[in-house]
Short mmCIF file of N, CA and C in Angstrom, two decimals:
data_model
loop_
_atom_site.label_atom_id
_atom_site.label_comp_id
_atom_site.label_asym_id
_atom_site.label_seq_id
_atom_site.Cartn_x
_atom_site.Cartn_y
_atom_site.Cartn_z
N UNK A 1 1.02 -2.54 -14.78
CA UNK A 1 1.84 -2.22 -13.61
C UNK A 1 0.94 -2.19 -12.37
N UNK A 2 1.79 -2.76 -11.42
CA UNK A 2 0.81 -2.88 -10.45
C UNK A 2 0.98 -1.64 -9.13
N UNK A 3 -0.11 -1.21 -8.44
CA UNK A 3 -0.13 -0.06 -8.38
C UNK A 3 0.34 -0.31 -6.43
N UNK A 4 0.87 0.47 -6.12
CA UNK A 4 1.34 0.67 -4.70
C UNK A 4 0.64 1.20 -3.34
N UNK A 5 0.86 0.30 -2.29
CA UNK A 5 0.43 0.98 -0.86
C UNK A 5 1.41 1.57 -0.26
N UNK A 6 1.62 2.66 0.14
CA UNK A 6 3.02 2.89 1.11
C UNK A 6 2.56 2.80 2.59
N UNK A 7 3.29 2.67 3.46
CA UNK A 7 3.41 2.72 4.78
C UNK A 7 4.93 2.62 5.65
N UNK A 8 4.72 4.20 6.54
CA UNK A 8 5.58 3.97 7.56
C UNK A 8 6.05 3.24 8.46
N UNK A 9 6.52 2.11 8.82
CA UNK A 9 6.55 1.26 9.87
C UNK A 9 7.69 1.53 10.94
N UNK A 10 7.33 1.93 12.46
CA UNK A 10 8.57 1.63 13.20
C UNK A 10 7.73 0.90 14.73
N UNK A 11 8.54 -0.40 15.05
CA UNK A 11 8.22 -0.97 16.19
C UNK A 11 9.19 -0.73 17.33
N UNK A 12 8.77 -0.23 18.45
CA UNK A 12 10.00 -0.34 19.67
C UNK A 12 9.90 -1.44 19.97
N UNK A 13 10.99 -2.08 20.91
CA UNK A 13 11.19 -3.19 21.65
C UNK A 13 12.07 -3.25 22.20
N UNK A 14 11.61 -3.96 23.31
CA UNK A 14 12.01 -4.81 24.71
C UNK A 14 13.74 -4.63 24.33
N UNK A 15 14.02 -4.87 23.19
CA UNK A 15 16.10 -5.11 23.17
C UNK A 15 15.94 -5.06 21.66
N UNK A 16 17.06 -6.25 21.16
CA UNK A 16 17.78 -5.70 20.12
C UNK A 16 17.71 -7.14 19.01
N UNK A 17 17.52 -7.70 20.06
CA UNK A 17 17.59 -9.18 19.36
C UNK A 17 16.05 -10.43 19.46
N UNK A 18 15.50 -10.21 17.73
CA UNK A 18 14.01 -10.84 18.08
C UNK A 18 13.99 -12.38 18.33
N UNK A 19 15.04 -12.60 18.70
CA UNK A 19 14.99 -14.33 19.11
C UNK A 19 14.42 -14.47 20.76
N UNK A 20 14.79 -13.14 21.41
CA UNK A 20 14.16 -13.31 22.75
C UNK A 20 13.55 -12.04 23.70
N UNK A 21 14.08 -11.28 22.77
CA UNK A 21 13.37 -9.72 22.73
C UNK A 21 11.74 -9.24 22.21
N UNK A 22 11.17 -8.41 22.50
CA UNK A 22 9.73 -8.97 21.68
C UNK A 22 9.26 -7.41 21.47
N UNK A 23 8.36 -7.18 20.30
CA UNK A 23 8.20 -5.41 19.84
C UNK A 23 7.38 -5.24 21.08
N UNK A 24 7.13 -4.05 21.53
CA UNK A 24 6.34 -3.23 22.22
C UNK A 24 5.43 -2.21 22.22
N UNK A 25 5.67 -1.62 20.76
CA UNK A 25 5.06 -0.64 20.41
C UNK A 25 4.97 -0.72 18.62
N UNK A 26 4.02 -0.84 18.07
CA UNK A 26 4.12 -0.90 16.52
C UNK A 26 3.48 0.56 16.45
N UNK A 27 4.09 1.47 15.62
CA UNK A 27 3.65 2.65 14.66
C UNK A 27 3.27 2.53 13.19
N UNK A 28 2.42 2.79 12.69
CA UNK A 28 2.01 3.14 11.27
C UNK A 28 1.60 4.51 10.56
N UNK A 29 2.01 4.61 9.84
CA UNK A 29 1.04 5.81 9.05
C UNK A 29 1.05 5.06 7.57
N UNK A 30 0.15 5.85 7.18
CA UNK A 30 0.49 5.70 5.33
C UNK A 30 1.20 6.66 4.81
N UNK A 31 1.61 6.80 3.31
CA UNK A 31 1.93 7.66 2.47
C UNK A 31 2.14 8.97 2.81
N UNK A 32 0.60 9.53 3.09
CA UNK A 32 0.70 10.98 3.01
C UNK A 32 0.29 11.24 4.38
N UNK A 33 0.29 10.23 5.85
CA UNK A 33 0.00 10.85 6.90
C UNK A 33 -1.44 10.77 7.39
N UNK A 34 -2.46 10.78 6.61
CA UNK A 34 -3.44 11.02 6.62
C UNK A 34 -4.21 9.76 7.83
N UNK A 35 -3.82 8.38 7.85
CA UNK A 35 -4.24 7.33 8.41
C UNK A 35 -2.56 6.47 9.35
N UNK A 36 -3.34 6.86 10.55
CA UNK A 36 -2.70 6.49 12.00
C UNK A 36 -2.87 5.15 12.27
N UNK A 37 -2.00 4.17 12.61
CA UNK A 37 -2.23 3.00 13.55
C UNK A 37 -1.07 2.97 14.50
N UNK A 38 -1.36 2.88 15.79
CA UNK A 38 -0.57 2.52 16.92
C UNK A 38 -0.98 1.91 17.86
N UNK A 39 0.00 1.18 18.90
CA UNK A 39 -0.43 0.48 20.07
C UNK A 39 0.41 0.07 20.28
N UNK A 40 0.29 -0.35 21.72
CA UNK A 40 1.27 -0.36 22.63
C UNK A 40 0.82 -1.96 22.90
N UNK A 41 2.10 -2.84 22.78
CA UNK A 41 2.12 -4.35 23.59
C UNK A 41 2.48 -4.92 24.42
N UNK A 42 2.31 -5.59 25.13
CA UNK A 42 1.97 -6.38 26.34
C UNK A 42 3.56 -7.77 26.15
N UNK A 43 4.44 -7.23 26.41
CA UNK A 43 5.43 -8.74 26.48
C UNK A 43 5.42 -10.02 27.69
N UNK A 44 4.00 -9.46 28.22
CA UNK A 44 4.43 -10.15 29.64
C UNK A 44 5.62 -10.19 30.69
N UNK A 45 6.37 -9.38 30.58
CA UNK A 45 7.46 -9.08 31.20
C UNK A 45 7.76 -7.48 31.48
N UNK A 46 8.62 -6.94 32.46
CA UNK A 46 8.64 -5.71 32.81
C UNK A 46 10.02 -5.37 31.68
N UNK A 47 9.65 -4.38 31.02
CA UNK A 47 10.82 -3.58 30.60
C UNK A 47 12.14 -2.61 31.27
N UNK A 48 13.24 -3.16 31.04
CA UNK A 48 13.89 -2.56 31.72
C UNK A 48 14.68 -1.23 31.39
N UNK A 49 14.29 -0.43 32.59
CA UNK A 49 14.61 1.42 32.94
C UNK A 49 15.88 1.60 31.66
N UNK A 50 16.52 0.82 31.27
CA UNK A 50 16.84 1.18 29.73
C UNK A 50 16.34 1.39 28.77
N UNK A 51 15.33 0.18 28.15
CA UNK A 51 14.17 0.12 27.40
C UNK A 51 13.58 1.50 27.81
N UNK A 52 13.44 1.71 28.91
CA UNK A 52 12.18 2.98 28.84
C UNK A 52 12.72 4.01 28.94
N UNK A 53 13.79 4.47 28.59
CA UNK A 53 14.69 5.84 28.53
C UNK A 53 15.00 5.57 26.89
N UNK A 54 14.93 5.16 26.26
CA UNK A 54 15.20 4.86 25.35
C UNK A 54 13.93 5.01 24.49
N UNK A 55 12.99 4.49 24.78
CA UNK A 55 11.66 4.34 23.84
C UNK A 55 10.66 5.41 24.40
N UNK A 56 10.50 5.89 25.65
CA UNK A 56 9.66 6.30 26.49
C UNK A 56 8.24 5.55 26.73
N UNK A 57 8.72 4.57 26.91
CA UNK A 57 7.44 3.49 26.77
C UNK A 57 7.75 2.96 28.18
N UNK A 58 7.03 2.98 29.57
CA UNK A 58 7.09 2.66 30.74
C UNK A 58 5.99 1.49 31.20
N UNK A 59 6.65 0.82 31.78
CA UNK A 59 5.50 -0.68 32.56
C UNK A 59 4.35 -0.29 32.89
N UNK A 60 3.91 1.03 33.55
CA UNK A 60 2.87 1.04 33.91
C UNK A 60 1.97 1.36 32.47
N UNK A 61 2.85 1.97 31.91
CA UNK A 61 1.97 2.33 30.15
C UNK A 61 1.57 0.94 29.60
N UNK A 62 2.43 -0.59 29.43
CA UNK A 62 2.43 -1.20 29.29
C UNK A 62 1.39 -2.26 30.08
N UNK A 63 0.98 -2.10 31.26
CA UNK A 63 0.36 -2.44 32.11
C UNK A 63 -1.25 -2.13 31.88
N UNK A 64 -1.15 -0.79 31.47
CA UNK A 64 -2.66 0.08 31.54
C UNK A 64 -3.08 -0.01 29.97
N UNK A 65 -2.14 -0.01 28.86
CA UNK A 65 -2.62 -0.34 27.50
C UNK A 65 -2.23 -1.58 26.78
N UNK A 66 -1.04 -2.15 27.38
CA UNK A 66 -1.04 -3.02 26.30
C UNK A 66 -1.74 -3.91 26.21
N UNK A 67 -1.95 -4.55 24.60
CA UNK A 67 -2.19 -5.64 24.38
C UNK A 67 -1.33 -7.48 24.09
N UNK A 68 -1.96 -8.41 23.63
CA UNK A 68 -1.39 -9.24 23.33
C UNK A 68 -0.85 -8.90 22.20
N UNK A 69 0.35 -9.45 21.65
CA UNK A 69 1.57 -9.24 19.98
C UNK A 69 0.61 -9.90 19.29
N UNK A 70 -0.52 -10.52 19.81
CA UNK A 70 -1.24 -11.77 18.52
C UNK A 70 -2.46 -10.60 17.94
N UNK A 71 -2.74 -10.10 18.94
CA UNK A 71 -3.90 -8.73 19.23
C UNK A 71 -3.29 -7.91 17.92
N UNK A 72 -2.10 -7.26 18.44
CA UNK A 72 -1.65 -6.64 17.95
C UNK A 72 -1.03 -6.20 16.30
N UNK A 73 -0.72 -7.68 15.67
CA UNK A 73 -0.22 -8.06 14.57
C UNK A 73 -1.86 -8.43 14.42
N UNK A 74 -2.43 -8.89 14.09
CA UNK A 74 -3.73 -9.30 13.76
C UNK A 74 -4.73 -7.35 13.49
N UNK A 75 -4.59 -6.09 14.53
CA UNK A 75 -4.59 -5.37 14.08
C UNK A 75 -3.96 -5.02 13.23
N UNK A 76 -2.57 -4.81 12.75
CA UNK A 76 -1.69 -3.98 11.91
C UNK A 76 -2.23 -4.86 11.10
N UNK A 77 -2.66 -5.89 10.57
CA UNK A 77 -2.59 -6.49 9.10
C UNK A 77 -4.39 -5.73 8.54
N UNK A 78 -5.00 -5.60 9.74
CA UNK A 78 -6.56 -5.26 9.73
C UNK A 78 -6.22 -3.69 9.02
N UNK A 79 -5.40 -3.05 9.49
CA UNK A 79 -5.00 -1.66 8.92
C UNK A 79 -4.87 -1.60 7.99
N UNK A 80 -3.71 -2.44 7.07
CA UNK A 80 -2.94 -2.59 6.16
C UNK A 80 -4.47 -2.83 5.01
N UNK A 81 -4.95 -3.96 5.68
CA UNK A 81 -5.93 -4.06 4.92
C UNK A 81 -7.12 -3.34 4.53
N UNK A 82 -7.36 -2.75 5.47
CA UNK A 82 -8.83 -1.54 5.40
C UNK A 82 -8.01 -0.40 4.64
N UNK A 83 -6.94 0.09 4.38
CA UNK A 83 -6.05 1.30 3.90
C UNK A 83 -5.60 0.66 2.69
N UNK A 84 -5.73 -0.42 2.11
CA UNK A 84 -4.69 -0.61 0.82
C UNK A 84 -6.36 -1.03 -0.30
N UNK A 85 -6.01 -0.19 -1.30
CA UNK A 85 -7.55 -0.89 -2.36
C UNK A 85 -7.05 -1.99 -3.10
N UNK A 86 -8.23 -2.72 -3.05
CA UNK A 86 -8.06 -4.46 -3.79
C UNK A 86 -6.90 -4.32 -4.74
N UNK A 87 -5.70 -5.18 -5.15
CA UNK A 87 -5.35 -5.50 -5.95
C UNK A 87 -3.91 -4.20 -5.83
N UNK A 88 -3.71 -3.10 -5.22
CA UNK A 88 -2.61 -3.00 -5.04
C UNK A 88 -1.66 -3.57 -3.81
N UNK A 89 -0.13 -3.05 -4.55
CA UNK A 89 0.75 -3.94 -3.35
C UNK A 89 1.17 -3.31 -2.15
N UNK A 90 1.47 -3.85 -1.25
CA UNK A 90 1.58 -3.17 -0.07
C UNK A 90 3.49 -2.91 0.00
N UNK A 91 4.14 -2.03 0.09
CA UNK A 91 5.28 -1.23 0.74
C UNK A 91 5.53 -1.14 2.32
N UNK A 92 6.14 -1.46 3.15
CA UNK A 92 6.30 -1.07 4.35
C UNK A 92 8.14 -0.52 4.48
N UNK A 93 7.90 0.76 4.52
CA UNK A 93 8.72 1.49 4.91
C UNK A 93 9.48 2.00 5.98
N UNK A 94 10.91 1.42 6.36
CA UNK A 94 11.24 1.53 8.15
C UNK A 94 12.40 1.94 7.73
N UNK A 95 12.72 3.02 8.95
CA UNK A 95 14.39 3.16 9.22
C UNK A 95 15.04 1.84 9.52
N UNK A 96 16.44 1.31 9.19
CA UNK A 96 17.02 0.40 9.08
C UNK A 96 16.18 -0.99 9.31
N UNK A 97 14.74 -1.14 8.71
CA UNK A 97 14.28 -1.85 8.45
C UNK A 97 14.25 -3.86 8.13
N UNK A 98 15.36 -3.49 7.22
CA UNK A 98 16.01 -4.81 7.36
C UNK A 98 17.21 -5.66 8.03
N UNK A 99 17.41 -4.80 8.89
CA UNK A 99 18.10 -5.28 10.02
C UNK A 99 17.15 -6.00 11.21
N UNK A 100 15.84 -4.66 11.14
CA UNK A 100 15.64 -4.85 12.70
C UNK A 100 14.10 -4.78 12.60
N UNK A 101 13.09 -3.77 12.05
CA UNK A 101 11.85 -4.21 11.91
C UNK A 101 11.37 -5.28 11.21
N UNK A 102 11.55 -5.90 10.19
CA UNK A 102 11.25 -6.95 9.36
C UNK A 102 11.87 -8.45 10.20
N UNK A 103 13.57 -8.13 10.65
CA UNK A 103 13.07 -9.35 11.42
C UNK A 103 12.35 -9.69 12.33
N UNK A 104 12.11 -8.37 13.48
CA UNK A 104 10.92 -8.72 14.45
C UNK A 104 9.45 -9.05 14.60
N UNK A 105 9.07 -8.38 12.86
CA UNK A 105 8.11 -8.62 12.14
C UNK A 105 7.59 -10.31 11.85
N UNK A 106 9.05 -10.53 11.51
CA UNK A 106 8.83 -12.14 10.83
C UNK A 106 8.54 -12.87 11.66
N UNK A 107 9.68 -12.72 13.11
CA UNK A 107 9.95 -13.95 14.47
C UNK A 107 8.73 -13.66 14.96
N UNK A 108 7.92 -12.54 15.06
CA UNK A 108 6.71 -12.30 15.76
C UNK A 108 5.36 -13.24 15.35
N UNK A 109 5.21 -13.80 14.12
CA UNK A 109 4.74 -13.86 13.21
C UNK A 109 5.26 -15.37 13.66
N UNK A 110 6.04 -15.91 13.55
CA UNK A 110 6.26 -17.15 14.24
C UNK A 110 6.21 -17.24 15.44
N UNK A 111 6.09 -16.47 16.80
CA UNK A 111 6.51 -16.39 17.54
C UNK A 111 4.78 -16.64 18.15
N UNK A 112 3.78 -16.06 17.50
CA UNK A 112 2.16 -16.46 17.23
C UNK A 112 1.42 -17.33 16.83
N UNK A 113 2.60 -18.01 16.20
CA UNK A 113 2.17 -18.86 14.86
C UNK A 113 0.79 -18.35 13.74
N UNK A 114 0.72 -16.95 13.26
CA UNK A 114 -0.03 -16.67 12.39
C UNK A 114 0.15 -16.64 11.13
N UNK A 115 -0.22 -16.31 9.79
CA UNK A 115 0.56 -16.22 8.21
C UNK A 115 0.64 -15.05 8.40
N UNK A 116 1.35 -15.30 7.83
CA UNK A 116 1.71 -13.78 6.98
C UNK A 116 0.82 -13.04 6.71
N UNK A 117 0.75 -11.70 6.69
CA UNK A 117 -0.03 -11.12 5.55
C UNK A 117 -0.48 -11.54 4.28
N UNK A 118 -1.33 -11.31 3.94
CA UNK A 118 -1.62 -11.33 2.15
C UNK A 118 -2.55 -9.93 1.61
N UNK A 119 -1.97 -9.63 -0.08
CA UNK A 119 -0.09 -9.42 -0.16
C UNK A 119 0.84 -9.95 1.19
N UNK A 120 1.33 -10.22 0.67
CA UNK A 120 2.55 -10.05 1.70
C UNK A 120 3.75 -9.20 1.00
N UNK A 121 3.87 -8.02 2.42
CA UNK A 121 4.33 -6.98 2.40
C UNK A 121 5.82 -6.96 1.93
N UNK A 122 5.94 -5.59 0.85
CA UNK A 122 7.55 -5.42 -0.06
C UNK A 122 7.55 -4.53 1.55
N UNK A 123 8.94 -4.71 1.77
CA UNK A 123 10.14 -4.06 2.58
C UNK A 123 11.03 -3.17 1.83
N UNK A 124 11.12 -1.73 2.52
CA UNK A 124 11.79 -1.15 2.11
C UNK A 124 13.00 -0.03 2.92
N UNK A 125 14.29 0.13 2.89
CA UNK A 125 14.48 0.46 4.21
C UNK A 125 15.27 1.92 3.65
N UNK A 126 14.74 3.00 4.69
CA UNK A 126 15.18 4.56 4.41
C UNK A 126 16.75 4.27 4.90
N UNK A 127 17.01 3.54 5.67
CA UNK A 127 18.60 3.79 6.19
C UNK A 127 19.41 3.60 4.49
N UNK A 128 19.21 2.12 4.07
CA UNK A 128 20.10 1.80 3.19
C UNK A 128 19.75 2.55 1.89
N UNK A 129 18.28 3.45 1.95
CA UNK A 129 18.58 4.64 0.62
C UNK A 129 18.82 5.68 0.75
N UNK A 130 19.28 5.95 2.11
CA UNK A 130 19.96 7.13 2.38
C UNK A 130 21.49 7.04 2.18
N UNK A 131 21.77 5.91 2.42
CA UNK A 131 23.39 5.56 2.10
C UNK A 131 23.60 5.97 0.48
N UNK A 132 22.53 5.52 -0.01
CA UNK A 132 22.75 5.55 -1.64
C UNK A 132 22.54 6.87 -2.25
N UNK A 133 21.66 7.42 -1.81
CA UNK A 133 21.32 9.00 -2.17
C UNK A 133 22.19 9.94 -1.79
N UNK A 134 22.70 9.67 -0.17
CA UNK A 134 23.67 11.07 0.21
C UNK A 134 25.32 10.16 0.28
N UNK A 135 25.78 9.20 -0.15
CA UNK A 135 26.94 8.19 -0.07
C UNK A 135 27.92 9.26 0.34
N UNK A 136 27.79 10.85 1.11
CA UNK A 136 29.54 11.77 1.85
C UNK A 136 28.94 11.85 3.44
N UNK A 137 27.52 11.58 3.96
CA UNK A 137 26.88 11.91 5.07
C UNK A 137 28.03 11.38 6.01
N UNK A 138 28.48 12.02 7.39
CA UNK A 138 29.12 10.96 8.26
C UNK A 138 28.27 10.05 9.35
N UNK A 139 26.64 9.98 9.05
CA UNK A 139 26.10 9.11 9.41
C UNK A 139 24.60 9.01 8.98
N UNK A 140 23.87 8.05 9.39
CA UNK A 140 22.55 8.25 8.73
C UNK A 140 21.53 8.13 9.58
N UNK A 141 21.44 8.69 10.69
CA UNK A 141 20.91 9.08 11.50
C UNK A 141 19.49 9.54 10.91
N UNK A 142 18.12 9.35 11.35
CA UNK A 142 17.37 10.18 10.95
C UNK A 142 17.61 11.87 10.76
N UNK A 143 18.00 12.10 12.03
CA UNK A 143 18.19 13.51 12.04
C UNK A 143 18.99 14.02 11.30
N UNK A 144 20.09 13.45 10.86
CA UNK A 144 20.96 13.97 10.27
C UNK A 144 20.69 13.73 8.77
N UNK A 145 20.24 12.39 8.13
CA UNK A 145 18.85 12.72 6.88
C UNK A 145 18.33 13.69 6.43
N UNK A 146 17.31 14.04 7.50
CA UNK A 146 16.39 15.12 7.40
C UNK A 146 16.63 16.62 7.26
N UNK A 147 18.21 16.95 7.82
CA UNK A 147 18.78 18.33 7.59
C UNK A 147 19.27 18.45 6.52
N UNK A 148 20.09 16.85 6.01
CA UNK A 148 20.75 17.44 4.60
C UNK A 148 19.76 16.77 3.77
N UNK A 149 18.11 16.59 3.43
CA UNK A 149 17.42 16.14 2.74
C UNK A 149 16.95 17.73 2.18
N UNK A 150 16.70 18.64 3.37
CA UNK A 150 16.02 19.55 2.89
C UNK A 150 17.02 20.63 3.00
N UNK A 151 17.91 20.26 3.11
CA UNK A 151 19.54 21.41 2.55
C UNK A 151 20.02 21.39 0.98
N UNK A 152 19.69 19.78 1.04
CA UNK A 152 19.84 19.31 -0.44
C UNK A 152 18.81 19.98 -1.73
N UNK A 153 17.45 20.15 -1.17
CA UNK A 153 16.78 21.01 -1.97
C UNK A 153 16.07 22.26 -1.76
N UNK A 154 16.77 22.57 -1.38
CA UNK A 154 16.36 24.33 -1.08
C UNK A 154 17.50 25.12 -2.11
#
């Protein structure tokens, strides 16, 4: 059996749609917290006062830290890689994930023209196992997760 990497993944971005929208901010942790990756990216374009009420990620932040998405994805795989030991598989774990991080993940990834990772990363998404675990919630909100996760076992 082959043995597992976990990781948190959530990227902000520019909008909603990665065909012309682009991430802005990639987050990581691992498993237990212990190992951080973040940064802030550079779309070449100003984000708009929606975007930044929304993410709290502002142009001038964008201006003063970001980097290039090629920079950027070229780190997160450097992470992935310095944090995962030879020969296990890598997990990337996102709220509604396969809607919206994995595709921005992918188009980005074309959008650079770089490969993939190797491993290349299992996807896994907390929205759609929260549907399955709590199936009476009236939504699946992180927040609302997290109250009846630890209501559920207390």
């Amino acid at each position: 059996m082959t043995k597992a990497s976990i990781f948190f993944i959530d990227f902000e971005t520019s909008g909603l749609n990665p065909f012309w929208d682009d991430i802005i901010e990639i987050g990581v942790t691992n498993y237990d917290g212990s190992k951080h990756f973040t940064c802030i990216v550079n779309p070449e374009y100003e984000v708009s006062d929606r975007i930044t009420y929304i993410t709290g990620i502002t142009n001038s932040m964008i201006k003063e830290k970001g980097i290039s998405l090629k920079s950027a994805i070229e780190q997160l795989h450097l992470f992935l890689k310095m944090n995962t030991p030879s020969g296990n598989s890598i997990w990337l774990v996102g709220h509604n994930a396969f809607n919206f991080d994995k595709l921005f993940y992918d188009f980005s990834l074309t959008k650079i023209k770089i490969r993939p990772f190797r491993p290349i990363p299992k996807w896994m998404d907390s929205y759609r196992l929260a549907q399955f675990a709590f199936p009476s919630l009236n939504n699946y909100k992180l927040s609302t997760i997290y109250k009846n996760f630890f209501t559920y076992f207390k």
